[in-house]
Tab-separated table of C-alpha atoms and ligand atoms in Angstrom:
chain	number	residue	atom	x	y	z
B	512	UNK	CA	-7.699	-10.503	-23.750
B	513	UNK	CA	-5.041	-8.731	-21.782
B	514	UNK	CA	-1.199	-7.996	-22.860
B	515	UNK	CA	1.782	-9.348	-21.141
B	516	UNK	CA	5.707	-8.440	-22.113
B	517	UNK	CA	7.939	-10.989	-22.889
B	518	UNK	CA	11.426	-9.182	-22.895
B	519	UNK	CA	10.912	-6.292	-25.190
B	520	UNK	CA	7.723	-7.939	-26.643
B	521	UNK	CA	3.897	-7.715	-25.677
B	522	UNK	CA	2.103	-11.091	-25.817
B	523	UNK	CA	-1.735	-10.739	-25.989
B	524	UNK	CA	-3.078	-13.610	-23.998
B	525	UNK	CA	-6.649	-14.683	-24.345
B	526	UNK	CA	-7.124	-15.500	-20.889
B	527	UNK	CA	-8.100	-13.869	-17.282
B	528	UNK	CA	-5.978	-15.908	-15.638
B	529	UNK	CA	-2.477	-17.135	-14.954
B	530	UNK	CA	-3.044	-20.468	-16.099
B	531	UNK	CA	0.740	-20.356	-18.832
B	532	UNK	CA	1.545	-22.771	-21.109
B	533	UNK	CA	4.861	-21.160	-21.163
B	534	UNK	CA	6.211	-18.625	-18.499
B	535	UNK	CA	7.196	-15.627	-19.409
B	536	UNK	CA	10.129	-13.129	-18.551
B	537	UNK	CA	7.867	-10.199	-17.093
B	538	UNK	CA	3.941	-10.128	-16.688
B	539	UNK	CA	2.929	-6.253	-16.349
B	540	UNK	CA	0.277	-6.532	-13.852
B	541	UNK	CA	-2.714	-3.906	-14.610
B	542	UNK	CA	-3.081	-1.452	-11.896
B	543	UNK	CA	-4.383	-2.342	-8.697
B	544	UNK	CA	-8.098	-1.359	-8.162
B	545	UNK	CA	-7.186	0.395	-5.058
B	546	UNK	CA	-11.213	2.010	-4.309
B	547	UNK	CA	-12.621	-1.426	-3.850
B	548	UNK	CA	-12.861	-4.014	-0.418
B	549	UNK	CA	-15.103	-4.002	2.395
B	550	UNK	CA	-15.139	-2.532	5.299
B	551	UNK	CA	-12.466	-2.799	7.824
B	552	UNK	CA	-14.342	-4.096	10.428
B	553	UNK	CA	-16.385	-6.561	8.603
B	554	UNK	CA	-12.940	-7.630	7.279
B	555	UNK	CA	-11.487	-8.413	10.778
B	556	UNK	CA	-14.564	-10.250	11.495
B	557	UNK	CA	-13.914	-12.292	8.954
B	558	UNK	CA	-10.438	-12.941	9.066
B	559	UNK	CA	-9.495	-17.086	9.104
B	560	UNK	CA	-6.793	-19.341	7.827
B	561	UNK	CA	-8.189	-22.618	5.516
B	562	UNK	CA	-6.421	-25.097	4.633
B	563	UNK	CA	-8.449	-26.897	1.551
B	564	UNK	CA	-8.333	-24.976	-1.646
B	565	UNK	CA	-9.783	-24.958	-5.039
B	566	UNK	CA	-7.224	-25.298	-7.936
B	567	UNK	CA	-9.280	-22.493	-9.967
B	568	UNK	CA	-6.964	-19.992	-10.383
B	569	UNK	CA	-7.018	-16.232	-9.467
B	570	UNK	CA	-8.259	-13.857	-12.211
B	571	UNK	CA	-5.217	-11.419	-13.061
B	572	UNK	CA	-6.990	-8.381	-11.909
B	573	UNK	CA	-7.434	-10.387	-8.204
B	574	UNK	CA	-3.677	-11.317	-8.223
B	575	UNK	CA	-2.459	-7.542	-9.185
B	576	UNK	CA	-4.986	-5.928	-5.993
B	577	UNK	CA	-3.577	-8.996	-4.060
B	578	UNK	CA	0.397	-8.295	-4.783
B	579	UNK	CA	-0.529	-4.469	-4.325
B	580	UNK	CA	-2.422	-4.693	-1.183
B	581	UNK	CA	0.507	-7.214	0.254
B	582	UNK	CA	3.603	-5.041	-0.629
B	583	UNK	CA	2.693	-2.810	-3.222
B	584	UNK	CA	3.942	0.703	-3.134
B	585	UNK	CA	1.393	3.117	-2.185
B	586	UNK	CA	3.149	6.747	-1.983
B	587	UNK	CA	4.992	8.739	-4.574
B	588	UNK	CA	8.049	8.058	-1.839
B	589	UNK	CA	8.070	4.650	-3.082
B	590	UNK	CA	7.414	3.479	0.930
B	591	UNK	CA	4.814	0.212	1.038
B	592	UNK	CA	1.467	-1.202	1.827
B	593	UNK	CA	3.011	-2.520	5.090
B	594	UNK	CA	5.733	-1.370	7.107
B	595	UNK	CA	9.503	-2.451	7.072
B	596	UNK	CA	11.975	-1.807	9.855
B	597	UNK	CA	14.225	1.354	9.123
B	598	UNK	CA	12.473	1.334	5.814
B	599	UNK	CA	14.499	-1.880	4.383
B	600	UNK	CA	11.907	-2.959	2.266
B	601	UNK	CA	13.863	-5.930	2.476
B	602	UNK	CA	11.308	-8.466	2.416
B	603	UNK	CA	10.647	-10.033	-1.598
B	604	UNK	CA	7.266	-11.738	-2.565
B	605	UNK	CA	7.890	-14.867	-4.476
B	606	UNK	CA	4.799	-16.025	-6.260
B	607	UNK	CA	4.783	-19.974	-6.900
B	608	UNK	CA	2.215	-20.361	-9.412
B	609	UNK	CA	1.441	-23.752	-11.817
B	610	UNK	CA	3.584	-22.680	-14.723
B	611	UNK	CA	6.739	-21.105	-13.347
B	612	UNK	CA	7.838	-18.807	-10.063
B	613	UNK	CA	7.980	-15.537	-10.035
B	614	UNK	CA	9.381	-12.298	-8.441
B	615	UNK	CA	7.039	-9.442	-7.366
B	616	UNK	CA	8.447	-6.100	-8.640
B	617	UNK	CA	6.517	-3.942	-6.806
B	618	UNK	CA	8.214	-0.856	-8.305
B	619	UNK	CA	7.158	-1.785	-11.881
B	620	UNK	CA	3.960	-3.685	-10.504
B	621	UNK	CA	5.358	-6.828	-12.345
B	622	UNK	CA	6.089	-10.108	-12.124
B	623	UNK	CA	9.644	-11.093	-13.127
B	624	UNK	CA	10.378	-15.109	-13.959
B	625	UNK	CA	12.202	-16.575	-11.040
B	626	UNK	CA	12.097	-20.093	-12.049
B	627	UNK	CA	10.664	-22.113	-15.141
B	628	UNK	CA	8.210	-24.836	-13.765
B	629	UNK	CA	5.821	-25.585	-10.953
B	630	UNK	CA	7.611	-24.888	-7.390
B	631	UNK	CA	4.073	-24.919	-5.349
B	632	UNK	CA	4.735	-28.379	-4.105
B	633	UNK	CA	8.156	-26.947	-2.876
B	634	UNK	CA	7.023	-24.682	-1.165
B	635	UNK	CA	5.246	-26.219	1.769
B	636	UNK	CA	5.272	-29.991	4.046
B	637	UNK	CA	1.194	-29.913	3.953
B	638	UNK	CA	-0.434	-31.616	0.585
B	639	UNK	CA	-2.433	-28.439	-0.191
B	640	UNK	CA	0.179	-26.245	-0.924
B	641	UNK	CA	0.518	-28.672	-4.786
B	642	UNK	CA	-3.090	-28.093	-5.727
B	643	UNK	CA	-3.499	-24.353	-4.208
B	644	UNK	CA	-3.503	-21.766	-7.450
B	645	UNK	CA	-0.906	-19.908	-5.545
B	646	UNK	CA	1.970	-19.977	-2.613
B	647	UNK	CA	3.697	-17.064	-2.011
B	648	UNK	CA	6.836	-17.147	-0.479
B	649	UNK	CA	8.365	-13.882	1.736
B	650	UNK	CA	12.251	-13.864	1.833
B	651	UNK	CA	14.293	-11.440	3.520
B	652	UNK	CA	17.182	-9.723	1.751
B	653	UNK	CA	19.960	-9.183	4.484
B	654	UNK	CA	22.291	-7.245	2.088
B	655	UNK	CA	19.373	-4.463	2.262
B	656	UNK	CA	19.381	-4.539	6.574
B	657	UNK	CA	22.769	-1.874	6.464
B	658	UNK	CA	24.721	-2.730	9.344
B	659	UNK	CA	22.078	-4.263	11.788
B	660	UNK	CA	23.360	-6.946	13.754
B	661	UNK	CA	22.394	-10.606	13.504
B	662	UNK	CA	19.746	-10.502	16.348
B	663	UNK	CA	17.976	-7.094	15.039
B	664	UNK	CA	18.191	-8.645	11.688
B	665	UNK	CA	16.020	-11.802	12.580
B	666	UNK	CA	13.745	-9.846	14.771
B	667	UNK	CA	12.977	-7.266	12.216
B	668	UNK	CA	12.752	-9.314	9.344
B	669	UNK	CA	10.639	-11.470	11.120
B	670	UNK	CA	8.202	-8.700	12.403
B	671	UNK	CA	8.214	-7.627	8.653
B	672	UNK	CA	7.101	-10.746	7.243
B	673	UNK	CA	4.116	-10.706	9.706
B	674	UNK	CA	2.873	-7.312	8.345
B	675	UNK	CA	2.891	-8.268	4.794
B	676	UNK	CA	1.107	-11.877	6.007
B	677	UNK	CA	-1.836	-9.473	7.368
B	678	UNK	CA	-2.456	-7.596	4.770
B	679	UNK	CA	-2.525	-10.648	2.339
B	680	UNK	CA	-5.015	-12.146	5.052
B	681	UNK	CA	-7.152	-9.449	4.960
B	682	UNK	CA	-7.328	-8.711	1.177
B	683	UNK	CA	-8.469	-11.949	1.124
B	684	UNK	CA	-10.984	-11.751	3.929
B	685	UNK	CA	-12.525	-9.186	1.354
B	686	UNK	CA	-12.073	-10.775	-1.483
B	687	UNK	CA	-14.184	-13.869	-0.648
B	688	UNK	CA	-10.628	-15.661	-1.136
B	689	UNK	CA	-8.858	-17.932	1.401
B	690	UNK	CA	-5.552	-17.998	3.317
B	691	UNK	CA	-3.034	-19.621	5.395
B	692	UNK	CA	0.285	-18.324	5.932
B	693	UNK	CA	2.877	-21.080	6.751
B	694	UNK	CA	5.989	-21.233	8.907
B	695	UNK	CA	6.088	-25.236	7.807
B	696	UNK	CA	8.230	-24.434	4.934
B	697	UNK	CA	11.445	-26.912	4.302
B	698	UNK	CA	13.393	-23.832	3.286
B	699	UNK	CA	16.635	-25.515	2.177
B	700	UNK	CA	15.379	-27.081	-0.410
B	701	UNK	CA	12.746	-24.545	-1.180
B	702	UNK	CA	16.404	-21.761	-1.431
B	703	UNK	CA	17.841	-24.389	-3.761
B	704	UNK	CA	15.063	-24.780	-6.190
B	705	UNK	CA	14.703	-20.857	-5.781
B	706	UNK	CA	18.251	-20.245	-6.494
B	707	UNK	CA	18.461	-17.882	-3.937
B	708	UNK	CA	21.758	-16.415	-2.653
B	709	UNK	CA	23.318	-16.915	0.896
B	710	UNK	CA	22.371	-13.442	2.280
B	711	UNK	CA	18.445	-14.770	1.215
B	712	UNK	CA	16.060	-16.134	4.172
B	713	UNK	CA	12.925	-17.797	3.529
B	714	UNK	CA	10.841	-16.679	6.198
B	715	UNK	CA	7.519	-17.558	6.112
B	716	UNK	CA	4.450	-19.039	2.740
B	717	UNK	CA	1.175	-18.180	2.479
B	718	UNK	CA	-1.450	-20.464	0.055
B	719	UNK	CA	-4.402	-18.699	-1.176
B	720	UNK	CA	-7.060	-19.371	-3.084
B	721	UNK	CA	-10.467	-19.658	-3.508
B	722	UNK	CA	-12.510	-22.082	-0.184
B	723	UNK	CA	-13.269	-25.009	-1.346
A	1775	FMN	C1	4.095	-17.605	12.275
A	1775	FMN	C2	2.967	-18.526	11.882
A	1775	FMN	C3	3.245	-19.762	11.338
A	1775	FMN	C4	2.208	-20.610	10.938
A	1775	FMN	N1	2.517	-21.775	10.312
A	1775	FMN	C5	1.526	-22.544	9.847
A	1775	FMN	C6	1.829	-23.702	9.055
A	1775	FMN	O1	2.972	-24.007	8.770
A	1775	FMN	N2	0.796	-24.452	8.608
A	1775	FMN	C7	-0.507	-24.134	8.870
A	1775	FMN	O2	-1.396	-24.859	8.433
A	1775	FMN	N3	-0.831	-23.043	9.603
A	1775	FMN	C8	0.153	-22.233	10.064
A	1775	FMN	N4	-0.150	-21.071	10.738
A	1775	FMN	C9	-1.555	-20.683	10.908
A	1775	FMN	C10	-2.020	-20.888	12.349
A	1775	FMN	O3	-2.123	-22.264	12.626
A	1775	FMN	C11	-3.351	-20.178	12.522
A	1775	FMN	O4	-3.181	-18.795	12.318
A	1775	FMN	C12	-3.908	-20.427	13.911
A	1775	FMN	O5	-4.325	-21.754	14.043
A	1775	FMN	C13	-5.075	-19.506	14.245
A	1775	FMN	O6	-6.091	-19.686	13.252
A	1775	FMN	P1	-6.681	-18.429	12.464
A	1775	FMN	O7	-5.597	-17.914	11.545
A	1775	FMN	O8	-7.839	-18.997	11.656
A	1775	FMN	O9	-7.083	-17.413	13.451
A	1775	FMN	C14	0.863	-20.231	11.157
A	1775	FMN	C15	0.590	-18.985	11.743
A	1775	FMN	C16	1.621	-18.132	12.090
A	1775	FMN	C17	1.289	-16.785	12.673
């Protein structure tokens, strides 16, 4: 049993995973495990990208280390798992999973609804990305880039999304989980189903989930 908090309310669900029948305004993530993994090297080792997936999908505990090791914050500053240019923290996790997508408030350690339904299909050209238990979807927030010009914005942003991309592939290199992160993403039509504002860019998706 764990809780979640719908609005004001908690909702005890009876269930280790994300698997909704109804999304939710805000899913308080349980604190990330942050003493676990394996070691570094054998890590690297093992670092891949798959492309076939199981549709089983990741235990809550698994998704809160994942969101945490990707962007989490990790310093009584407030500063991040990876690095952002200037300290934007610019770059937003969108997590596309079968009931609904979601916003990772890494502040909070939450997940805020972004949009009712199932956007994984959405998210991606290649026929995994429907089935995988989870896309997540890195979009940069220009109005947080101060006065940077165009060309520092787009290399920055860019470099940014790479950082968070590596530590999602190597929390799953320890995790026994699998990864590919995607720049085949038709983000157009992806920003309109995400309702995303002008000053939003899509950068880049990663699927993950267990090898098949
Ligand atoms: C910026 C970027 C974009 C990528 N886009 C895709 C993609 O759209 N679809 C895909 O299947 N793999 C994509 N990949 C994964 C690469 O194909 C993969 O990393 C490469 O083949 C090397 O394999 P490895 O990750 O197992 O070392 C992308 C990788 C990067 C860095």
């Amino acid at each position: 049993m764990r809780a979640i908090r719908v609005g004001t309310l908690v909702v005890f669900v009876f269930s280790s995973s994300l698997a909704l029948a109804q999304p939710v305004e805000t899913i308080t993530l349980p604190p990330p495990a942050t003493d676990g993994g394996r070691p570094l090297m054998q890590v690297l080792k093992d670092r891949h990208s798959i492309r076939t997936f199981k549709a089983d999908p990741l235990p809550v505990p698994v998704l809160s280390n994942l969101l945490w090791a990707a962007f989490g914050v990790n310093r009584p500053s407030g500063q991040r798992t990876a690095p952002s240019a200037r300290n934007w923290q610019e770059m937003d996790i969108y997590v596309a999973l079968p009931d609904a997508l979601y916003l990772y408030d890494a502040k909070a350690h939450a997940l805020k609804l972004a949009a009712a339904g199932d956007l994984r299909a959405a998210t991606g050209t290649q026929p995994f990305v429907a089935t995988a238990p989870l896309n997540l979807v890195y979009v940069a927030d220009l109005t947080r880039t101060g006065t940077a010009a165009p060309e520092e914005q787009a290399q920055f942003t860019w470099a940014d999304a790479g950082f968070i991309a590596q530590n999602v592939y190597l929390f799953c290199a320890s995790e026994g989980l699998g990864a590919v992160v995607r720049g085949l993403v038709p983000r157009e039509a992806l920003a309109a189903l995400m309702k995303l504002r002008p000053e939003q860019r899509i950068l880049l998706a990663q699927t993950v989930g267990y090898p098949q």
